Every structure is written in C-alpha cells, then in structure tokens.
mmCIF file of N, CA and C in Angstrom:
data_model
loop_
_atom_site.group_PDB
_atom_site.id
_atom_site.type_symbol
_atom_site.label_atom_id
_atom_site.label_comp_id
_atom_site.label_asym_id
_atom_site.label_seq_id
_atom_site.Cartn_x
_atom_site.Cartn_y
_atom_site.Cartn_z
ATOM 1 N N MET V 1 -48.916 2.706 -21.001
ATOM 2 C CA MET V 1 -48.667 1.717 -20.634
ATOM 3 C C MET V 1 -49.299 0.531 -21.686
ATOM 4 N N SER V 2 -48.586 -0.323 -21.843
ATOM 5 C CA SER V 2 -49.113 -1.574 -22.662
ATOM 6 C C SER V 2 -49.750 -2.587 -21.832
ATOM 7 N N ASP V 3 -50.882 -3.341 -22.488
ATOM 8 C CA ASP V 3 -51.373 -4.519 -21.535
ATOM 9 C C ASP V 3 -50.480 -5.735 -21.620
ATOM 10 N N ARG V 4 -49.512 -5.658 -22.314
ATOM 11 C CA ARG V 4 -48.577 -6.862 -22.363
ATOM 12 C C ARG V 4 -48.061 -7.784 -21.026
ATOM 13 N N PRO V 5 -48.467 -8.752 -20.935
ATOM 14 C CA PRO V 5 -47.485 -9.021 -19.273
ATOM 15 C C PRO V 5 -46.081 -9.210 -19.254
ATOM 16 N N ILE V 6 -45.616 -9.240 -18.459
ATOM 17 C CA ILE V 6 -43.981 -9.087 -18.333
ATOM 18 C C ILE V 6 -43.391 -10.730 -18.198
ATOM 19 N N PRO V 7 -42.677 -10.900 -19.416
ATOM 20 C CA PRO V 7 -42.311 -12.428 -19.883
ATOM 21 C C PRO V 7 -41.635 -12.944 -18.149
ATOM 22 N N ARG V 8 -42.071 -14.443 -18.367
ATOM 23 C CA ARG V 8 -41.298 -14.957 -16.890
ATOM 24 C C ARG V 8 -39.979 -15.013 -16.720
ATOM 25 N N SER V 9 -39.190 -14.921 -17.640
ATOM 26 C CA SER V 9 -37.362 -15.262 -17.912
ATOM 27 C C SER V 9 -37.656 -13.752 -17.361
ATOM 28 N N ALA V 10 -37.729 -12.773 -17.684
ATOM 29 C CA ALA V 10 -37.444 -11.134 -16.996
ATOM 30 C C ALA V 10 -38.250 -11.235 -15.452
ATOM 31 N N VAL V 11 -38.882 -11.816 -15.138
ATOM 32 C CA VAL V 11 -38.958 -11.735 -13.660
ATOM 33 C C VAL V 11 -38.165 -12.619 -13.126
ATOM 34 N N ARG V 12 -37.677 -13.620 -13.654
ATOM 35 C CA ARG V 12 -36.787 -14.573 -12.795
ATOM 36 C C ARG V 12 -35.154 -13.884 -12.689
ATOM 37 N N VAL V 13 -34.831 -13.477 -13.953
ATOM 38 C CA VAL V 13 -33.753 -12.622 -14.113
ATOM 39 C C VAL V 13 -33.762 -11.227 -12.647
ATOM 40 N N VAL V 14 -34.767 -10.798 -12.697
ATOM 41 C CA VAL V 14 -34.841 -9.613 -11.365
ATOM 42 C C VAL V 14 -34.942 -10.155 -10.361
ATOM 43 N N THR V 15 -35.532 -11.209 -10.191
ATOM 44 C CA THR V 15 -35.840 -12.103 -8.973
ATOM 45 C C THR V 15 -34.303 -12.751 -8.445
ATOM 46 N N LEU V 16 -33.738 -12.981 -9.075
ATOM 47 C CA LEU V 16 -32.474 -13.623 -8.996
ATOM 48 C C LEU V 16 -31.269 -12.889 -8.715
ATOM 49 N N SER V 17 -31.562 -11.842 -9.351
ATOM 50 C CA SER V 17 -30.378 -10.740 -9.120
ATOM 51 C C SER V 17 -30.449 -9.743 -8.179
ATOM 52 N N LEU V 18 -31.615 -9.405 -7.810
ATOM 53 C CA LEU V 18 -31.867 -8.312 -6.667
ATOM 54 C C LEU V 18 -31.576 -8.396 -5.605
ATOM 55 N N PRO V 19 -30.948 -9.765 -4.893
ATOM 56 C CA PRO V 19 -30.558 -10.438 -3.857
ATOM 57 C C PRO V 19 -29.056 -9.790 -3.689
ATOM 58 N N GLY V 20 -28.420 -9.883 -4.962
ATOM 59 C CA GLY V 20 -27.181 -9.911 -5.116
ATOM 60 C C GLY V 20 -26.546 -8.565 -5.135
ATOM 61 N N LEU V 21 -27.613 -7.882 -5.657
ATOM 62 C CA LEU V 21 -27.190 -6.174 -5.480
ATOM 63 C C LEU V 21 -27.447 -5.480 -4.480
ATOM 64 N N LEU V 22 -27.900 -6.533 -3.311
ATOM 65 C CA LEU V 22 -28.374 -5.535 -2.210
ATOM 66 C C LEU V 22 -27.268 -5.856 -1.040
ATOM 67 N N LEU V 23 -26.533 -6.814 -1.216
ATOM 68 C CA LEU V 23 -25.856 -7.195 -0.345
ATOM 69 C C LEU V 23 -24.206 -6.450 -0.826
ATOM 70 N N PRO V 24 -23.851 -6.032 0.493
ATOM 71 C CA PRO V 24 -22.785 -5.176 0.097
ATOM 72 C C PRO V 24 -21.282 -5.956 -0.126
ATOM 73 N N GLY V 25 -20.593 -5.517 -0.901
ATOM 74 C CA GLY V 25 -18.974 -6.167 -1.129
ATOM 75 C C GLY V 25 -18.409 -6.155 -0.195
ATOM 76 N N CYS V 26 -16.693 -6.376 -0.504
ATOM 77 C CA CYS V 26 -15.909 -6.571 0.766
ATOM 78 C C CYS V 26 -15.352 -5.219 0.671
ATOM 79 N N ALA V 27 -14.840 -4.778 1.595
ATOM 80 C CA ALA V 27 -13.938 -3.504 1.992
ATOM 81 C C ALA V 27 -13.060 -2.979 1.176
ATOM 82 N N LEU V 28 -12.248 -1.873 1.234
ATOM 83 C CA LEU V 28 -11.304 -1.818 0.025
ATOM 84 C C LEU V 28 -10.036 -2.331 1.068
ATOM 85 N N ARG V 29 -9.964 -2.205 2.073
ATOM 86 C CA ARG V 29 -9.203 -2.515 3.127
ATOM 87 C C ARG V 29 -8.724 -4.285 3.343
ATOM 88 N N GLY V 30 -9.451 -5.131 2.466
ATOM 89 C CA GLY V 30 -9.342 -6.287 2.213
ATOM 90 C C GLY V 30 -9.980 -7.513 3.417
ATOM 91 N N ALA V 31 -9.490 -8.550 3.171
ATOM 92 C CA ALA V 31 -9.845 -9.584 4.083
ATOM 93 C C ALA V 31 -9.313 -9.428 5.591
ATOM 94 N N PRO V 32 -10.351 -9.626 6.742
ATOM 95 C CA PRO V 32 -9.548 -9.388 8.068
ATOM 96 C C PRO V 32 -8.768 -10.674 8.091
ATOM 97 N N ALA V 33 -7.622 -10.677 8.428
ATOM 98 C CA ALA V 33 -6.056 -11.697 8.566
ATOM 99 C C ALA V 33 -5.831 -10.969 9.390
ATOM 100 N N PHE V 34 -4.746 -11.701 10.146
ATOM 101 C CA PHE V 34 -3.614 -11.272 11.073
ATOM 102 C C PHE V 34 -2.482 -12.587 10.733
ATOM 103 N N GLU V 35 -1.114 -11.586 11.036
ATOM 104 C CA GLU V 35 0.091 -12.335 10.887
ATOM 105 C C GLU V 35 0.683 -13.277 11.852
ATOM 106 N N LEU V 36 0.416 -14.617 11.656
ATOM 107 C CA LEU V 36 1.035 -15.669 12.523
ATOM 108 C C LEU V 36 2.270 -16.151 11.771
ATOM 109 N N PHE V 37 3.399 -16.229 12.717
ATOM 110 C CA PHE V 37 4.287 -17.152 12.115
ATOM 111 C C PHE V 37 5.026 -16.830 10.906
ATOM 112 N N GLY V 38 4.684 -15.304 10.577
ATOM 113 C CA GLY V 38 4.992 -14.961 9.298
ATOM 114 C C GLY V 38 4.274 -15.044 7.859
ATOM 115 N N ALA V 39 2.928 -15.924 8.064
ATOM 116 C CA ALA V 39 2.130 -16.133 7.356
ATOM 117 C C ALA V 39 0.516 -15.657 7.733
ATOM 118 N N TYR V 40 -0.228 -14.729 6.598
ATOM 119 C CA TYR V 40 -1.523 -14.279 7.122
ATOM 120 C C TYR V 40 -2.448 -15.470 7.579
ATOM 121 N N PHE V 41 -2.840 -15.188 8.669
ATOM 122 C CA PHE V 41 -4.111 -16.251 8.676
ATOM 123 C C PHE V 41 -5.306 -15.962 8.911
ATOM 124 N N PRO V 42 -6.300 -16.477 8.327
ATOM 125 C CA PRO V 42 -7.782 -15.812 8.029
ATOM 126 C C PRO V 42 -8.411 -15.824 9.618
ATOM 127 N N LEU V 43 -9.001 -14.810 9.956
ATOM 128 C CA LEU V 43 -9.541 -14.209 10.975
ATOM 129 C C LEU V 43 -10.790 -15.447 11.177
ATOM 130 N N TRP V 44 -11.750 -15.983 10.059
ATOM 131 C CA TRP V 44 -12.626 -16.880 10.264
ATOM 132 C C TRP V 44 -12.357 -18.153 10.824
ATOM 133 N N LEU V 45 -11.265 -18.543 10.294
ATOM 134 C CA LEU V 45 -10.584 -19.888 10.725
ATOM 135 C C LEU V 45 -10.136 -19.791 11.777
ATOM 136 N N LEU V 46 -9.793 -18.682 12.633
ATOM 137 C CA LEU V 46 -9.400 -18.622 13.842
ATOM 138 C C LEU V 46 -10.997 -18.741 15.055
ATOM 139 N N SER V 47 -11.523 -17.962 14.233
ATOM 140 C CA SER V 47 -13.274 -18.152 15.051
ATOM 141 C C SER V 47 -13.564 -19.239 15.514
ATOM 142 N N ALA V 48 -13.484 -20.304 13.890
ATOM 143 C CA ALA V 48 -13.976 -21.440 14.039
ATOM 144 C C ALA V 48 -13.166 -22.600 15.006
ATOM 145 N N LEU V 49 -12.121 -22.124 15.317
ATOM 146 C CA LEU V 49 -11.246 -22.851 16.226
ATOM 147 C C LEU V 49 -11.411 -22.811 17.561
ATOM 148 N N VAL V 50 -11.626 -21.354 17.788
ATOM 149 C CA VAL V 50 -12.021 -20.924 19.138
ATOM 150 C C VAL V 50 -13.225 -21.316 19.564
ATOM 151 N N GLY V 51 -14.569 -21.250 18.427
ATOM 152 C CA GLY V 51 -15.672 -21.655 18.746
ATOM 153 C C GLY V 51 -15.869 -23.202 19.375
ATOM 154 N N ILE V 52 -15.574 -23.938 18.397
ATOM 155 C CA ILE V 52 -15.126 -25.638 18.587
ATOM 156 C C ILE V 52 -14.529 -25.764 20.011
ATOM 157 N N ALA V 53 -13.623 -24.812 20.388
ATOM 158 C CA ALA V 53 -12.639 -24.893 21.513
ATOM 159 C C ALA V 53 -13.613 -24.576 22.845
ATOM 160 N N GLY V 54 -14.318 -23.581 22.628
ATOM 161 C CA GLY V 54 -15.356 -23.119 23.652
ATOM 162 C C GLY V 54 -16.680 -24.257 23.698
ATOM 163 N N ALA V 55 -17.129 -24.808 22.416
ATOM 164 C CA ALA V 55 -18.035 -26.000 22.835
ATOM 165 C C ALA V 55 -17.372 -27.133 23.633
ATOM 166 N N VAL V 56 -16.292 -27.314 23.136
ATOM 167 C CA VAL V 56 -15.650 -28.869 24.070
ATOM 168 C C VAL V 56 -15.648 -28.169 25.587
ATOM 169 N N LEU V 57 -15.014 -27.025 26.002
ATOM 170 C CA LEU V 57 -15.138 -26.588 27.225
ATOM 171 C C LEU V 57 -16.609 -26.499 27.722
ATOM 172 N N ALA V 58 -17.454 -25.550 27.369
ATOM 173 C CA ALA V 58 -18.512 -25.810 28.169
ATOM 174 C C ALA V 58 -19.103 -27.255 28.295
ATOM 175 N N TYR V 59 -18.864 -28.181 27.438
ATOM 176 C CA TYR V 59 -19.671 -29.543 27.579
ATOM 177 C C TYR V 59 -18.853 -30.201 28.763
ATOM 178 N N ARG V 60 -17.386 -30.062 28.714
ATOM 179 C CA ARG V 60 -16.675 -30.462 29.767
ATOM 180 C C ARG V 60 -17.228 -30.170 31.404
ATOM 181 N N LEU V 61 -17.121 -29.060 31.317
ATOM 182 C CA LEU V 61 -17.680 -28.110 32.389
ATOM 183 C C LEU V 61 -19.319 -28.786 32.892
ATOM 184 N N SER V 62 -20.076 -28.782 31.751
ATOM 185 C CA SER V 62 -21.494 -28.941 32.172
ATOM 186 C C SER V 62 -21.570 -30.221 32.922
ATOM 187 N N VAL V 63 -20.775 -31.366 32.386
ATOM 188 C CA VAL V 63 -20.360 -32.709 32.655
ATOM 189 C C VAL V 63 -19.959 -32.602 33.919
ATOM 190 N N ARG V 64 -19.048 -32.083 34.172
ATOM 191 C CA ARG V 64 -17.965 -31.791 35.494
ATOM 192 C C ARG V 64 -19.177 -31.637 36.694
ATOM 193 N N THR V 65 -19.906 -29.738 36.533
ATOM 194 C CA THR V 65 -20.432 -29.672 37.430
ATOM 195 C C THR V 65 -22.337 -30.222 37.676
ATOM 196 N N GLY V 66 -22.249 -31.116 36.594
ATOM 197 C CA GLY V 66 -23.754 -31.944 36.623
ATOM 198 C C GLY V 66 -24.900 -31.276 35.987
ATOM 199 N N PHE V 67 -24.456 -30.005 35.337
ATOM 200 C CA PHE V 67 -25.507 -28.935 34.464
ATOM 201 C C PHE V 67 -26.021 -30.044 33.427
ATOM 202 N N ALA V 68 -25.214 -31.066 32.881
ATOM 203 C CA ALA V 68 -25.459 -31.305 31.768
ATOM 204 C C ALA V 68 -26.843 -32.535 31.901
ATOM 205 N N ALA V 69 -26.976 -33.099 32.967
ATOM 206 C CA ALA V 69 -28.186 -34.064 33.417
ATOM 207 C C ALA V 69 -29.281 -33.291 33.559
ATOM 208 N N ALA V 70 -29.017 -31.744 33.733
ATOM 209 C CA ALA V 70 -30.264 -30.974 34.208
ATOM 210 C C ALA V 70 -30.978 -30.191 32.849
ATOM 211 N N VAL V 71 -30.353 -29.925 31.725
ATOM 212 C CA VAL V 71 -30.422 -29.460 30.784
ATOM 213 C C VAL V 71 -31.067 -30.629 29.416
ATOM 214 N N PRO V 72 -32.073 -30.164 29.186
ATOM 215 C CA PRO V 72 -32.746 -31.192 28.097
ATOM 216 C C PRO V 72 -31.858 -31.443 26.860
ATOM 217 N N PHE V 73 -31.500 -30.447 26.431
ATOM 218 C CA PHE V 73 -30.771 -30.512 24.970
ATOM 219 C C PHE V 73 -29.291 -30.306 25.074
ATOM 220 N N PRO V 74 -28.286 -30.839 25.727
ATOM 221 C CA PRO V 74 -26.939 -30.323 26.004
ATOM 222 C C PRO V 74 -26.133 -30.220 24.892
ATOM 223 N N LEU V 75 -26.584 -30.962 23.540
ATOM 224 C CA LEU V 75 -25.786 -31.082 22.414
ATOM 225 C C LEU V 75 -26.268 -29.431 21.640
ATOM 226 N N LEU V 76 -27.417 -28.714 21.960
ATOM 227 C CA LEU V 76 -27.751 -28.006 21.063
ATOM 228 C C LEU V 76 -27.426 -26.696 22.052
ATOM 229 N N VAL V 77 -27.209 -26.964 23.461
ATOM 230 C CA VAL V 77 -26.704 -25.893 24.108
ATOM 231 C C VAL V 77 -25.511 -25.523 23.901
ATOM 232 N N ASN V 78 -24.518 -26.701 24.242
ATOM 233 C CA ASN V 78 -23.058 -26.435 23.953
ATOM 234 C C ASN V 78 -22.797 -26.055 22.480
ATOM 235 N N THR V 79 -23.412 -26.185 21.444
ATOM 236 C CA THR V 79 -23.091 -25.563 19.995
ATOM 237 C C THR V 79 -23.570 -24.309 20.083
ATOM 238 N N SER V 80 -24.363 -23.788 20.818
ATOM 239 C CA SER V 80 -24.803 -22.606 20.871
ATOM 240 C C SER V 80 -23.638 -21.920 21.692
ATOM 241 N N VAL V 81 -23.093 -22.439 22.674
ATOM 242 C CA VAL V 81 -22.216 -21.595 23.272
ATOM 243 C C VAL V 81 -20.908 -21.532 22.138
ATOM 244 N N GLY V 82 -20.573 -22.813 21.693
ATOM 245 C CA GLY V 82 -19.323 -22.562 20.554
ATOM 246 C C GLY V 82 -19.713 -21.527 19.757
ATOM 247 N N VAL V 83 -21.060 -21.484 19.083
ATOM 248 C CA VAL V 83 -21.396 -20.317 18.088
ATOM 249 C C VAL V 83 -21.246 -18.842 18.698
ATOM 250 N N ILE V 84 -21.649 -18.920 20.030
ATOM 251 C CA ILE V 84 -21.393 -17.304 20.495
ATOM 252 C C ILE V 84 -20.191 -17.112 20.676
ATOM 253 N N VAL V 85 -19.347 -18.022 21.259
ATOM 254 C CA VAL V 85 -17.786 -17.728 21.358
ATOM 255 C C VAL V 85 -17.016 -17.494 20.187
ATOM 256 N N ALA V 86 -17.318 -17.871 19.039
ATOM 257 C CA ALA V 86 -16.962 -17.785 17.677
ATOM 258 C C ALA V 86 -17.334 -16.463 17.193
ATOM 259 N N LEU V 87 -18.487 -16.136 17.540
ATOM 260 C CA LEU V 87 -19.049 -14.881 16.721
ATOM 261 C C LEU V 87 -18.291 -13.574 17.758
ATOM 262 N N VAL V 88 -18.082 -13.912 19.144
ATOM 263 C CA VAL V 88 -17.238 -12.706 19.725
ATOM 264 C C VAL V 88 -15.980 -12.471 19.315
ATOM 265 N N VAL V 89 -15.396 -13.699 19.152
ATOM 266 C CA VAL V 89 -13.896 -13.747 18.334
ATOM 267 C C VAL V 89 -14.081 -12.806 16.922
ATOM 268 N N TRP V 90 -14.944 -13.336 16.347
ATOM 269 C CA TRP V 90 -14.637 -12.629 14.901
ATOM 270 C C TRP V 90 -15.132 -11.121 15.165
ATOM 271 N N MET V 91 -16.079 -10.870 15.981
ATOM 272 C CA MET V 91 -16.419 -9.323 16.275
ATOM 273 C C MET V 91 -15.155 -8.519 16.981
ATOM 274 N N LEU V 92 -14.379 -9.224 17.867
ATOM 275 C CA LEU V 92 -13.529 -8.201 18.461
ATOM 276 C C LEU V 92 -12.427 -8.370 17.411
ATOM 277 N N GLY V 93 -12.099 -9.363 16.805
ATOM 278 C CA GLY V 93 -11.054 -9.730 15.757
ATOM 279 C C GLY V 93 -11.254 -8.699 14.239
ATOM 280 N N THR V 94 -12.663 -7.926 14.468
ATOM 281 C CA THR V 94 -12.971 -7.492 12.883
ATOM 282 C C THR V 94 -13.185 -5.664 13.291
ATOM 283 N N GLY V 95 -12.872 -5.697 14.964
ATOM 284 C CA GLY V 95 -13.441 -4.237 15.424
ATOM 285 C C GLY V 95 -14.224 -3.647 15.635
ATOM 286 N N GLN V 96 -15.474 -5.001 15.687
ATOM 287 C CA GLN V 96 -16.620 -4.431 15.757
ATOM 288 C C GLN V 96 -17.096 -4.189 17.290
ATOM 289 N N ILE V 97 -16.470 -4.820 18.122
ATOM 290 C CA ILE V 97 -16.422 -4.815 19.461
ATOM 291 C C ILE V 97 -15.348 -4.051 20.183
ATOM 292 N N LEU V 98 -15.836 -3.079 20.953
ATOM 293 C CA LEU V 98 -14.288 -2.209 21.317
ATOM 294 C C LEU V 98 -13.827 -1.374 20.596
#
C-alpha cells in the first residue's frame, strides 16, 4: 500500500455517486398509471388529489364536531391525515396493500 492520501475529488465523486447506485430504478412494467377517459392518468396525481380531499374532509369534520378546538395543532393534524390518505391510495394503487 502506498502512503499517498486519496485526492479530495475522488472522495467527492464516490460520495456523490454512491447514493445513486444504491437506489433502485424503475420496474420493467412502467410507471403506475391507469386509464381514465381514454388517457393514462398518473397514480401519484390521483393520490395527491385524494389526499388533499382527505385533509379538507378531516378539517371540516374536526370543526363540525368541535375536535379542532381541543387539538393544539389542527393544521399539522389535518395535513397528516391527508398524507396518510394519499399514501394509502398510493399503496392500494400499486398493489402493495391487499
């Protein structure tokens, strides 16, 4: 072994490229999409729209029932509900649940 130090540029290249090599690529079957009115609609967009609708519904229900006054951070709670709903829709759409 030599006593020469490893150049900083080589360390930087390895550090920046290693995470990309560890990430998996797309599957051979393509991106998750479904046909809606003759056009392919991306599942991530549907998940986002359903998640936003879930957050709005959670907000309205919490205000109507008085739960919003008891929760210290209602915006954070309702946003979390929307994210959970969006993730469930995503996982159902990609076949990871059921």
